[in-house]
Each structure stands twice: as structure tokens, then as C-alpha cells.
mmCIF file of C-alpha atoms and ligand atoms in Angstrom:
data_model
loop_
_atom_site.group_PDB
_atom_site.id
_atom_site.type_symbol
_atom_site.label_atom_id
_atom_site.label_comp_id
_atom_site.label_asym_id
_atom_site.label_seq_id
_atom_site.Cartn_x
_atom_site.Cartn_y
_atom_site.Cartn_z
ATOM 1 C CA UNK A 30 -7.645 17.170 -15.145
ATOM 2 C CA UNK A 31 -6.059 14.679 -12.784
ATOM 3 C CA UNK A 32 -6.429 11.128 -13.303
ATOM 4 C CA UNK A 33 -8.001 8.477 -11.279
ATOM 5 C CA UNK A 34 -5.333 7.377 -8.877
ATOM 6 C CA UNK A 35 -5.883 3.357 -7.371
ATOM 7 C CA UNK A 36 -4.158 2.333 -4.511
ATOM 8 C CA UNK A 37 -4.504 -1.153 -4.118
ATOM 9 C CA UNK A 38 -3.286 -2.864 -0.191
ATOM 10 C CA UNK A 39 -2.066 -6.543 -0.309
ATOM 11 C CA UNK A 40 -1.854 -7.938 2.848
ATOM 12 C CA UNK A 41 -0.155 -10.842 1.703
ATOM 13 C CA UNK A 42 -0.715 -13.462 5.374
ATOM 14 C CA UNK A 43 -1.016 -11.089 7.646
ATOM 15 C CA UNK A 44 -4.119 -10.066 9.044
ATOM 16 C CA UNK A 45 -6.928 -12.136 10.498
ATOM 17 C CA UNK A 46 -10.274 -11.894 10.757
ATOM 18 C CA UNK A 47 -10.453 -9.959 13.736
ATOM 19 C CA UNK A 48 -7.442 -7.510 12.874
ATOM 20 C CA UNK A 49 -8.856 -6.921 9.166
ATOM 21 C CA UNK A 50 -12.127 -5.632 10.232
ATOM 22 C CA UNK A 51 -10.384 -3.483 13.008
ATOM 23 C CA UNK A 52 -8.499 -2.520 10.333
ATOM 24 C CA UNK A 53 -10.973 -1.706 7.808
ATOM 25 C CA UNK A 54 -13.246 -0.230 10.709
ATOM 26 C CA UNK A 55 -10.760 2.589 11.169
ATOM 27 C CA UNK A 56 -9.688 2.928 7.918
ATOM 28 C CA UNK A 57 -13.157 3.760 7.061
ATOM 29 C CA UNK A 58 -13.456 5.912 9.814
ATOM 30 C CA UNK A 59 -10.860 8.048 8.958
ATOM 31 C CA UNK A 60 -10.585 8.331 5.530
ATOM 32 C CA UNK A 61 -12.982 9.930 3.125
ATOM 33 C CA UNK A 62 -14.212 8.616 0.381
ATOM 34 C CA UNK A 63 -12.677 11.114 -2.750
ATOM 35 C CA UNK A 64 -13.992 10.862 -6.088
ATOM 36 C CA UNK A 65 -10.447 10.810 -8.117
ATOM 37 C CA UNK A 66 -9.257 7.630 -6.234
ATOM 38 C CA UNK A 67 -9.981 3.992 -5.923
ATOM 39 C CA UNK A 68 -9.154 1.436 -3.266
ATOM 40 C CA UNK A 69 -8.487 -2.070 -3.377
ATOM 41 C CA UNK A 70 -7.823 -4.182 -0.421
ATOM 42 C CA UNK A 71 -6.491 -7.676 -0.835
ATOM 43 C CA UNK A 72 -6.490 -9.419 2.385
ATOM 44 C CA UNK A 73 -5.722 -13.300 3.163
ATOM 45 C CA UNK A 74 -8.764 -15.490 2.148
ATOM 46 C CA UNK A 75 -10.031 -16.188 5.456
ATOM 47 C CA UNK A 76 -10.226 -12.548 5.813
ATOM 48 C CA UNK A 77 -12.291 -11.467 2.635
ATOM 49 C CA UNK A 78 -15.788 -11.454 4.032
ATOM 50 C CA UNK A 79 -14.758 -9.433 7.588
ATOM 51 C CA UNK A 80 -12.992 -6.636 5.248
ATOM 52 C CA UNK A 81 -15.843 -6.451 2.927
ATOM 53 C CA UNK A 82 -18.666 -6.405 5.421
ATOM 54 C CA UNK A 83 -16.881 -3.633 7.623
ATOM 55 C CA UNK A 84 -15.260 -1.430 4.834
ATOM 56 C CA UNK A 85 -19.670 -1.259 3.895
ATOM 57 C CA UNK A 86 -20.780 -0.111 0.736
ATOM 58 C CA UNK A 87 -18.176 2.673 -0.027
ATOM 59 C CA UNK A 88 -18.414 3.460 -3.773
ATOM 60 C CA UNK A 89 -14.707 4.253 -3.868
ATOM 61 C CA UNK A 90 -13.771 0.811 -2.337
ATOM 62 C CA UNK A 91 -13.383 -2.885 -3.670
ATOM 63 C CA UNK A 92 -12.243 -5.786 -1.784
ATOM 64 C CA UNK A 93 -10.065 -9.032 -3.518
ATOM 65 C CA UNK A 94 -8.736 -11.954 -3.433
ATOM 66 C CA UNK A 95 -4.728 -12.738 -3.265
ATOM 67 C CA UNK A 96 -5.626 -15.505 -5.303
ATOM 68 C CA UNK A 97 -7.919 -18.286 -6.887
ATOM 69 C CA UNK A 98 -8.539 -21.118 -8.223
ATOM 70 C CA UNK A 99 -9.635 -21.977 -11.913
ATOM 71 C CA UNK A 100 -12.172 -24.466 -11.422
ATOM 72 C CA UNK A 101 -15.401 -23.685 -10.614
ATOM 73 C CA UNK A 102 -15.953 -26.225 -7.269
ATOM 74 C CA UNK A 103 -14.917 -30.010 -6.439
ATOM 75 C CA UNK A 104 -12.151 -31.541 -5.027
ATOM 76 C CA UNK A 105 -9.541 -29.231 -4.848
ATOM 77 C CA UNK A 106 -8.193 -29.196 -1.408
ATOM 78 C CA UNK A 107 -7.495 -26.078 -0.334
ATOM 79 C CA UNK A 108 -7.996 -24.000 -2.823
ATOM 80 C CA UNK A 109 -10.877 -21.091 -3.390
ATOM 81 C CA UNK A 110 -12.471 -20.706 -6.337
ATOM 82 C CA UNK A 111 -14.029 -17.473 -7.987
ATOM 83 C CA UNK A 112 -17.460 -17.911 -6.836
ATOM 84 C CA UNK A 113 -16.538 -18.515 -3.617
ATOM 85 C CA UNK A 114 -14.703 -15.787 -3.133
ATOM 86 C CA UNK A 115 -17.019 -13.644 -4.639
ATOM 87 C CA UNK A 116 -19.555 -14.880 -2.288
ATOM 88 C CA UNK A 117 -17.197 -13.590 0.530
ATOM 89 C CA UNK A 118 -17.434 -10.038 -0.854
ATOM 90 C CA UNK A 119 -14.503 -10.116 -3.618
ATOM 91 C CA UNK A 120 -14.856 -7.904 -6.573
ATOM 92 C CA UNK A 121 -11.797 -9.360 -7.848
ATOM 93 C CA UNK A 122 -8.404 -11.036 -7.607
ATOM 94 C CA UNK A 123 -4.677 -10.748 -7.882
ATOM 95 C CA UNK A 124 -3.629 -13.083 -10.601
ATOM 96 C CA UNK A 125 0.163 -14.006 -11.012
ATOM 97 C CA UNK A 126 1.515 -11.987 -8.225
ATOM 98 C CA UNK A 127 5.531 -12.736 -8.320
ATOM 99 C CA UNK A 128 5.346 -14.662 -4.793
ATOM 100 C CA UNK A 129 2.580 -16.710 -6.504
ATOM 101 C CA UNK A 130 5.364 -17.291 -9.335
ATOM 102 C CA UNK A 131 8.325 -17.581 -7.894
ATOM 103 C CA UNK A 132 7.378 -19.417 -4.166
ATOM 104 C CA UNK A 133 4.448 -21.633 -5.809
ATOM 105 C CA UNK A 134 5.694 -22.395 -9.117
ATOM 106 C CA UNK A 135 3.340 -20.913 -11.105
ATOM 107 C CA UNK A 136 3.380 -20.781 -14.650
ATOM 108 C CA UNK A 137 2.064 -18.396 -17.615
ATOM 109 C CA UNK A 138 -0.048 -20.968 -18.474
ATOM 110 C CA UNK A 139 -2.040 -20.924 -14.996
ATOM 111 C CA UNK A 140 -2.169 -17.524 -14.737
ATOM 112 C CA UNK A 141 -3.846 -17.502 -18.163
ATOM 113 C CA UNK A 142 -6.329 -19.787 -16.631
ATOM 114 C CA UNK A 143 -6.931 -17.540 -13.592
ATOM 115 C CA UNK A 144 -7.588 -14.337 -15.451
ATOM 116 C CA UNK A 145 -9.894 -16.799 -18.057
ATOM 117 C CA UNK A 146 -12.022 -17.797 -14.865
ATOM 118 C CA UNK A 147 -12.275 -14.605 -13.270
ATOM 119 C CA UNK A 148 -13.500 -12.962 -16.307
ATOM 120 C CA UNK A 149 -16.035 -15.327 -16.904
ATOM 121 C CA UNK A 150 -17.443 -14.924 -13.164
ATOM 122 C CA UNK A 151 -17.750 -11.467 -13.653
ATOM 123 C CA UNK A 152 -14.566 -10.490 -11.356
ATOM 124 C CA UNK A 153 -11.930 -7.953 -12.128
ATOM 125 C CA UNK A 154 -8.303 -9.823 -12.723
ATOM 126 C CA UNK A 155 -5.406 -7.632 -11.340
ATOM 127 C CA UNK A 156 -2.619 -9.290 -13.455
ATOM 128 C CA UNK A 157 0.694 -9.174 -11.451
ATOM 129 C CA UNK A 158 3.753 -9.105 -13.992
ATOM 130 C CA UNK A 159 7.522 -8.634 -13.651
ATOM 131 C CA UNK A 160 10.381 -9.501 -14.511
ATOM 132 C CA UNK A 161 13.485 -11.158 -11.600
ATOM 133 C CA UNK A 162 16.874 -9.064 -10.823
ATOM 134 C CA UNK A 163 18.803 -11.858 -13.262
ATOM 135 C CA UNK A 164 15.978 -11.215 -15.725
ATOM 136 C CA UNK A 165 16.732 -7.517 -15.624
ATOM 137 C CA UNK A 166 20.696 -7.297 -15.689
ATOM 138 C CA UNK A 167 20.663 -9.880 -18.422
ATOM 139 C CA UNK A 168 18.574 -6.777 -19.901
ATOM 140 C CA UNK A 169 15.369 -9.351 -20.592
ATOM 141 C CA UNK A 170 12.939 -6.763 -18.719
ATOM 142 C CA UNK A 171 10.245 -5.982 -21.928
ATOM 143 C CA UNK A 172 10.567 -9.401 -23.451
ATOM 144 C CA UNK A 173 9.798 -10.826 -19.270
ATOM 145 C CA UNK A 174 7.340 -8.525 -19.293
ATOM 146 C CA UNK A 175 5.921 -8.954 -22.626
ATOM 147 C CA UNK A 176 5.287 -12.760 -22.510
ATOM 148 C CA UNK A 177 3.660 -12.567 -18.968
ATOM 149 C CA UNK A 178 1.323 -10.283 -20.485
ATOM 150 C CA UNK A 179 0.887 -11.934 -24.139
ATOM 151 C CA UNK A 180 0.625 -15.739 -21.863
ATOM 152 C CA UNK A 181 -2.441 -13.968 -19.856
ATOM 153 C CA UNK A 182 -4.284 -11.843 -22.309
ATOM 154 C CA UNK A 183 -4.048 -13.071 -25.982
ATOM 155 C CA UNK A 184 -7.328 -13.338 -27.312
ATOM 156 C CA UNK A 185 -9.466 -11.266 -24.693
ATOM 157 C CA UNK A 186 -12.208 -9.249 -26.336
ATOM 158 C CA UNK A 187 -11.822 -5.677 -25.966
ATOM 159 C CA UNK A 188 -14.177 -5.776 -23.695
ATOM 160 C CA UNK A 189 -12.554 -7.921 -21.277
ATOM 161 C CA UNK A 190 -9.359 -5.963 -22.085
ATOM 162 C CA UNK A 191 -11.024 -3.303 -20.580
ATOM 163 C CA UNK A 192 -11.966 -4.689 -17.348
ATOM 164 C CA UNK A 193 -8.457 -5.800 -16.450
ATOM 165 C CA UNK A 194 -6.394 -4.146 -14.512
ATOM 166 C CA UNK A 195 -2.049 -4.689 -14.392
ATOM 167 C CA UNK A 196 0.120 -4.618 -12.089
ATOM 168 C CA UNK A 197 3.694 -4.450 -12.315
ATOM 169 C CA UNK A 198 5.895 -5.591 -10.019
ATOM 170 C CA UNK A 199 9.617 -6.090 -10.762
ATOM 171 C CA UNK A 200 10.512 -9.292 -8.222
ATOM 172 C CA UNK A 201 13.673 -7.616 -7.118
ATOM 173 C CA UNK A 202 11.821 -4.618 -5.883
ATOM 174 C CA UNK A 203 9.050 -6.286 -3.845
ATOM 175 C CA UNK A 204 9.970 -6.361 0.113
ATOM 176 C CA UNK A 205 13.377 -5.438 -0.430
ATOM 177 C CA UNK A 206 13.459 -1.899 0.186
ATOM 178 C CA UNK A 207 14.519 -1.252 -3.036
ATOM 179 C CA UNK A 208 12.324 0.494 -5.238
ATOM 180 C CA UNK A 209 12.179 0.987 -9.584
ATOM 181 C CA UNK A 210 13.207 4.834 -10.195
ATOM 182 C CA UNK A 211 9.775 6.590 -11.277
ATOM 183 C CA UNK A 212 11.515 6.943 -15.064
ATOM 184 C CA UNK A 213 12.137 3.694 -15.130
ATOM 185 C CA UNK A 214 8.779 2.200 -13.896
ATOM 186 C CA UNK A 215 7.138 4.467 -16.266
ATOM 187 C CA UNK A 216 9.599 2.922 -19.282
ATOM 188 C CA UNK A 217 8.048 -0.111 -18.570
ATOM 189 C CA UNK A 218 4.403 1.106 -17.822
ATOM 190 C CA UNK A 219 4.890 2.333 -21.304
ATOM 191 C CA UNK A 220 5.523 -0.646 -22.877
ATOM 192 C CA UNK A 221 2.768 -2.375 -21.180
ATOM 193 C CA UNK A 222 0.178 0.107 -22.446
ATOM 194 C CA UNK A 223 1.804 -0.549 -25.875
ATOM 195 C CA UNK A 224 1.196 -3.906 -25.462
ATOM 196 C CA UNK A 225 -2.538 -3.818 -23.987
ATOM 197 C CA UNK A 226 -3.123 -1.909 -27.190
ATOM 198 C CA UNK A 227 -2.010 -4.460 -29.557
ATOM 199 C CA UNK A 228 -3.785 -6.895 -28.244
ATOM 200 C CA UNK A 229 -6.969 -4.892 -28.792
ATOM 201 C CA UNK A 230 -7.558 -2.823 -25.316
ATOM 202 C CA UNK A 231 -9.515 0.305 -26.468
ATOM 203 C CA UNK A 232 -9.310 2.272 -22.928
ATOM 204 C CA UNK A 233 -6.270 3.710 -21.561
ATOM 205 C CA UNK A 234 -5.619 0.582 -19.368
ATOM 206 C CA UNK A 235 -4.766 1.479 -15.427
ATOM 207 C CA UNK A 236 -0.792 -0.134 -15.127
ATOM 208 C CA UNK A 237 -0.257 -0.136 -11.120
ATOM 209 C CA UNK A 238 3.690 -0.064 -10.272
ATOM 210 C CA UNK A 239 4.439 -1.834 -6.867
ATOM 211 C CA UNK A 240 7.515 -2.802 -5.447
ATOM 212 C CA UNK A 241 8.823 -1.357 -2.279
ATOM 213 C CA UNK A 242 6.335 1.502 -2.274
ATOM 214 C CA UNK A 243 5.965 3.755 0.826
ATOM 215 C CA UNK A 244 5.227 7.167 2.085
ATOM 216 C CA UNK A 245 8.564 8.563 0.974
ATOM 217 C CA UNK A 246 8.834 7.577 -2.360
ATOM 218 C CA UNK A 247 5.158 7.189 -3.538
ATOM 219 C CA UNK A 248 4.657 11.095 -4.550
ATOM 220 C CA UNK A 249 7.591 10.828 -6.846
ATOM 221 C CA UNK A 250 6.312 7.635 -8.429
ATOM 222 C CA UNK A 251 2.692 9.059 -9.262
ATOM 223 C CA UNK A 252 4.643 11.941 -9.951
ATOM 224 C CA UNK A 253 5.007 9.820 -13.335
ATOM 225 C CA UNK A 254 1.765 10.302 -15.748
ATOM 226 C CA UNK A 255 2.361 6.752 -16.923
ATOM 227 C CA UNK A 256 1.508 5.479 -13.317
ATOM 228 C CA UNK A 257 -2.002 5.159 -12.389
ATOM 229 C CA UNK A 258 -1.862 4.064 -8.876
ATOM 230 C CA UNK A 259 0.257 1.572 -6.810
ATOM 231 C CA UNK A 260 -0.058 -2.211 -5.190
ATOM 232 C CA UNK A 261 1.642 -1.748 -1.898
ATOM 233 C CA UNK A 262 2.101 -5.214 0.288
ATOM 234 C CA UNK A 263 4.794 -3.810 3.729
ATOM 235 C CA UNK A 264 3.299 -0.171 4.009
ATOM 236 C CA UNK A 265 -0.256 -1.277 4.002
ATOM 237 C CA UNK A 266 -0.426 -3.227 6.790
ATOM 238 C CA UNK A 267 -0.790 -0.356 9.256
ATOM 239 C CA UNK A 268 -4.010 1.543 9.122
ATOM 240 C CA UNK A 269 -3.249 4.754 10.030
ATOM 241 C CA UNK A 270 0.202 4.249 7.546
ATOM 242 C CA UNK A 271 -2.302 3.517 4.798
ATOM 243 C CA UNK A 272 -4.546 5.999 5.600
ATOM 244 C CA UNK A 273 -1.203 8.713 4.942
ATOM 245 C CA UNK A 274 -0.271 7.138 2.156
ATOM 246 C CA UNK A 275 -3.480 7.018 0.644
ATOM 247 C CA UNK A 276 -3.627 10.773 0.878
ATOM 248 C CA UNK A 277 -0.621 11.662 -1.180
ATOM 249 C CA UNK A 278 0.082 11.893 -5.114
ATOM 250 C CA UNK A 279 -4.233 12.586 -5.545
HETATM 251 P P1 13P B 305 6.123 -4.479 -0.796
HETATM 252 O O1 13P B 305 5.332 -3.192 -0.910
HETATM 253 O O2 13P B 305 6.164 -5.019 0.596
HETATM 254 O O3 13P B 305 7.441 -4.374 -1.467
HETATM 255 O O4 13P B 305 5.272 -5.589 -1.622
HETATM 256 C C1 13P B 305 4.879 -5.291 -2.910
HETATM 257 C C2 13P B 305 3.922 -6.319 -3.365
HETATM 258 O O5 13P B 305 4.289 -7.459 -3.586
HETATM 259 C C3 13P B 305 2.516 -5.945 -3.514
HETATM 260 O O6 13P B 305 1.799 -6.925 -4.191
#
């Protein structure tokens, strides 16, 4: 039997209102819904509620946010929290993505808080972990990867376990071309599933590898059993690009 591939588009800040429900009004258009895949679309805030309303009420197809905030409303300037975006349409949200990291300065601790808040409004966290290029020639990859994981999830039920989905993302890979060999994204993927089990997951958790993925490398990459899908920010931007890409390793 195959498995259940997800293939999950982050926009990162591209795409506006008006270009995400063009986009998501051809996307639909062209691709068919297919029962052994699942598609997540992350697109800028501002851009949640035009995605979800013109993507419709495809079973195969969830809409979320690139990010949120842990409190629940006040005076936060600038910042969304989980029920608003889930009032916008957003099923769930990326949570510790390395940009969020790395360019914002966020820590473990915040991204525990995230995942904590999204859980509790009913919202499905896709935890972003990975480790930097000095992380992994200094040959810290599993203990990076480890504590990002162990900082976010220690002490979620099973249940909640469950619900969560991972993503990971080495930093050096993301943008740059430059993408993890399929043996040794699955390596890590292993140890992450390892992990997830420890901590009391009783599913085979969904580990996403992203990093550089695009139509020429993604077949040998789900070509891996320990991949269950991909988060793809550069090659999703294009409809018809994602529509292709979509289409291969199912
Ligand atoms: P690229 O696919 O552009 O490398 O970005 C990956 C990413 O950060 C997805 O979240």
C-alpha cells in the first residue's frame, strides 16, 4: 500500500490577496483532488482568508498560517493570534520555521508556546526543526534536532502527539539550492520518529523534509519510506510548477 503523501506550499511574503486566490483558483482547477495525498498551503497572513475561500471545501486541502501568536487577543501589535487566524480559514500553523528562528530570534521556549496555543484552539501545529550548516559540520545535527523537538513537545498527551505534524528543515538547505541527500534526510526523519515515540506519540507521526525541494529532486526524496511528504517555500510559488510537482512521488 502506498502511504499518504503531504505536500505542504509556504509562500513565505509573496503572494497577495489577489494573486493567492488566482492562484488557488487555478490550482483547483487543474488539479484533482486524489485520495493518497494531502495539501497544505501556507500563504502570508493577509492572504489566509482569499486562499481558503477559493481553494472551497476540497477534502484533500487545508490552508495555514506561517505563523502566530500565543496569546489569545489584546495588545499585541501586529501580531495574529490562533483564533484569528482560524477565523480566516486556517486549519493550522507553521510553528518554528528556521526563518522564524534565525531572522526573528526565536527561541525553543516560544515555539513551545506556539504549538501549546495552537493545540488548545483546536489547530494542527506543523513544527519546523533543523539544525544550521555550523550546527551540522560540528556534527551537532540529532542533538539540534533533538532539543527543538524535546523544547516543543515534552509533555503532550498522546493525543496531541498525534495531531502534530514535523517538519524538518536543515537551515543550510532552505533557498539555497542545496538540498539533504534522500539517505540522509531519512537518517534524520528516523531519529525524529524515534523521538516522537519516546515522548509518547502512538501513530506513525508524518516527518515532512523541506529544504531546496523541486521537481527534479522531489521523486528521489519520497523515494525514501521515511519521508512522508515535503514543505516546499521557492517551487511553490508558481501554480502550474506546483501543480507538477504535486503530481510526482504519489
Ligand atoms: P525552499 O523550498 O525555497 O528552499 O524553502 C524551504 C522552506 O523554508 C519551506 O518552509
Amino acid at each position: 500500500m502506498s502511504r499518504r503523501l503531504i505536500y505542504a506550499a509556504n509562500w513565505k511574503m509573496h503572494h497577495g490577496p489577489v494573486a493567492a486566490r488566482a492562484f488557488a483558483e487555478r490550482f483547483g482547477a487543474t488539479v484533482e483532488p486524489r485520495e493518497e495525498r494531502e495539501l497544505w498551503f501556507f500563504p502570508p497572513a493577509v492572504s489566509i482568508a482569499a486562499t481558503a475561500e477559493a481553494l472551497g471545501a476540497r477534502s484533500d486541502t487545508s490552508v495555514g498560517a506561517q505563523n502566530v501568536y500565543w496569546e489569545q487577543k489584546g495588545a499585541f501589535t501586529g501580531e495574529s493570534s490562533v483564533p484569528l487566524v482560524a477565523e480566516a480559514g486556517a486549519l493550522g500553523a507553521l510553528v518554528g520555521h528556521s526563518e522564524r528562528r534565525h531572522i526573528f530570534g526565536e527561541t525553543d521556549a516560544d515555539t513551545a508556546r506556539k504549538v501549546t496555543a495552537l493545540l488548545a484552539g483546536g489547530l494542527v501545529p506543523m513544527l519546523c526543526v533543523g539544525e544550521t550548516l555550523a550546527e551540522r559540520e560540528a556534527g551537532d545535527t540529532e542533538q539540534v534536532v533533538m532539543r527543538q523537538l524535546r523544547a516543543a513537545l515534552d509533555g503532550r498527551t498522546p493525543a496531541e502527539l498525534d495531531r502534530t505534524l514535523i517538519a524538518y528543515e536543515p537551515v543550510w538547505a532552505i533557498g539555497t539550492g542545496r538540498n539533504a541527500t534522500p539517505s540522509d534526510a531519512a537518517m534524520v526523519h528516523r531519529s525524529i520518529r524515534a523521538e516522537l515515540a519516546r515522548l509518547g506519540a502512538r501513530g506513525r507521526a508524518p516527518v515532512l523534509y523541506g529544504g531546496s525541494v523541486n521537481a527534479r529532486n522531489i521523486l528521489a526524496l519520497l523515494a525514501e519510506a521515511e519521508l512522508d511528504g515535503v514543505l516546499v517555500g521557492g517551487a511553490s510559488l508558481d501554480p502550474d510548477g506546483w501543480a507538477e510537482l504535486v503530481g510526482l512521488g504519489g
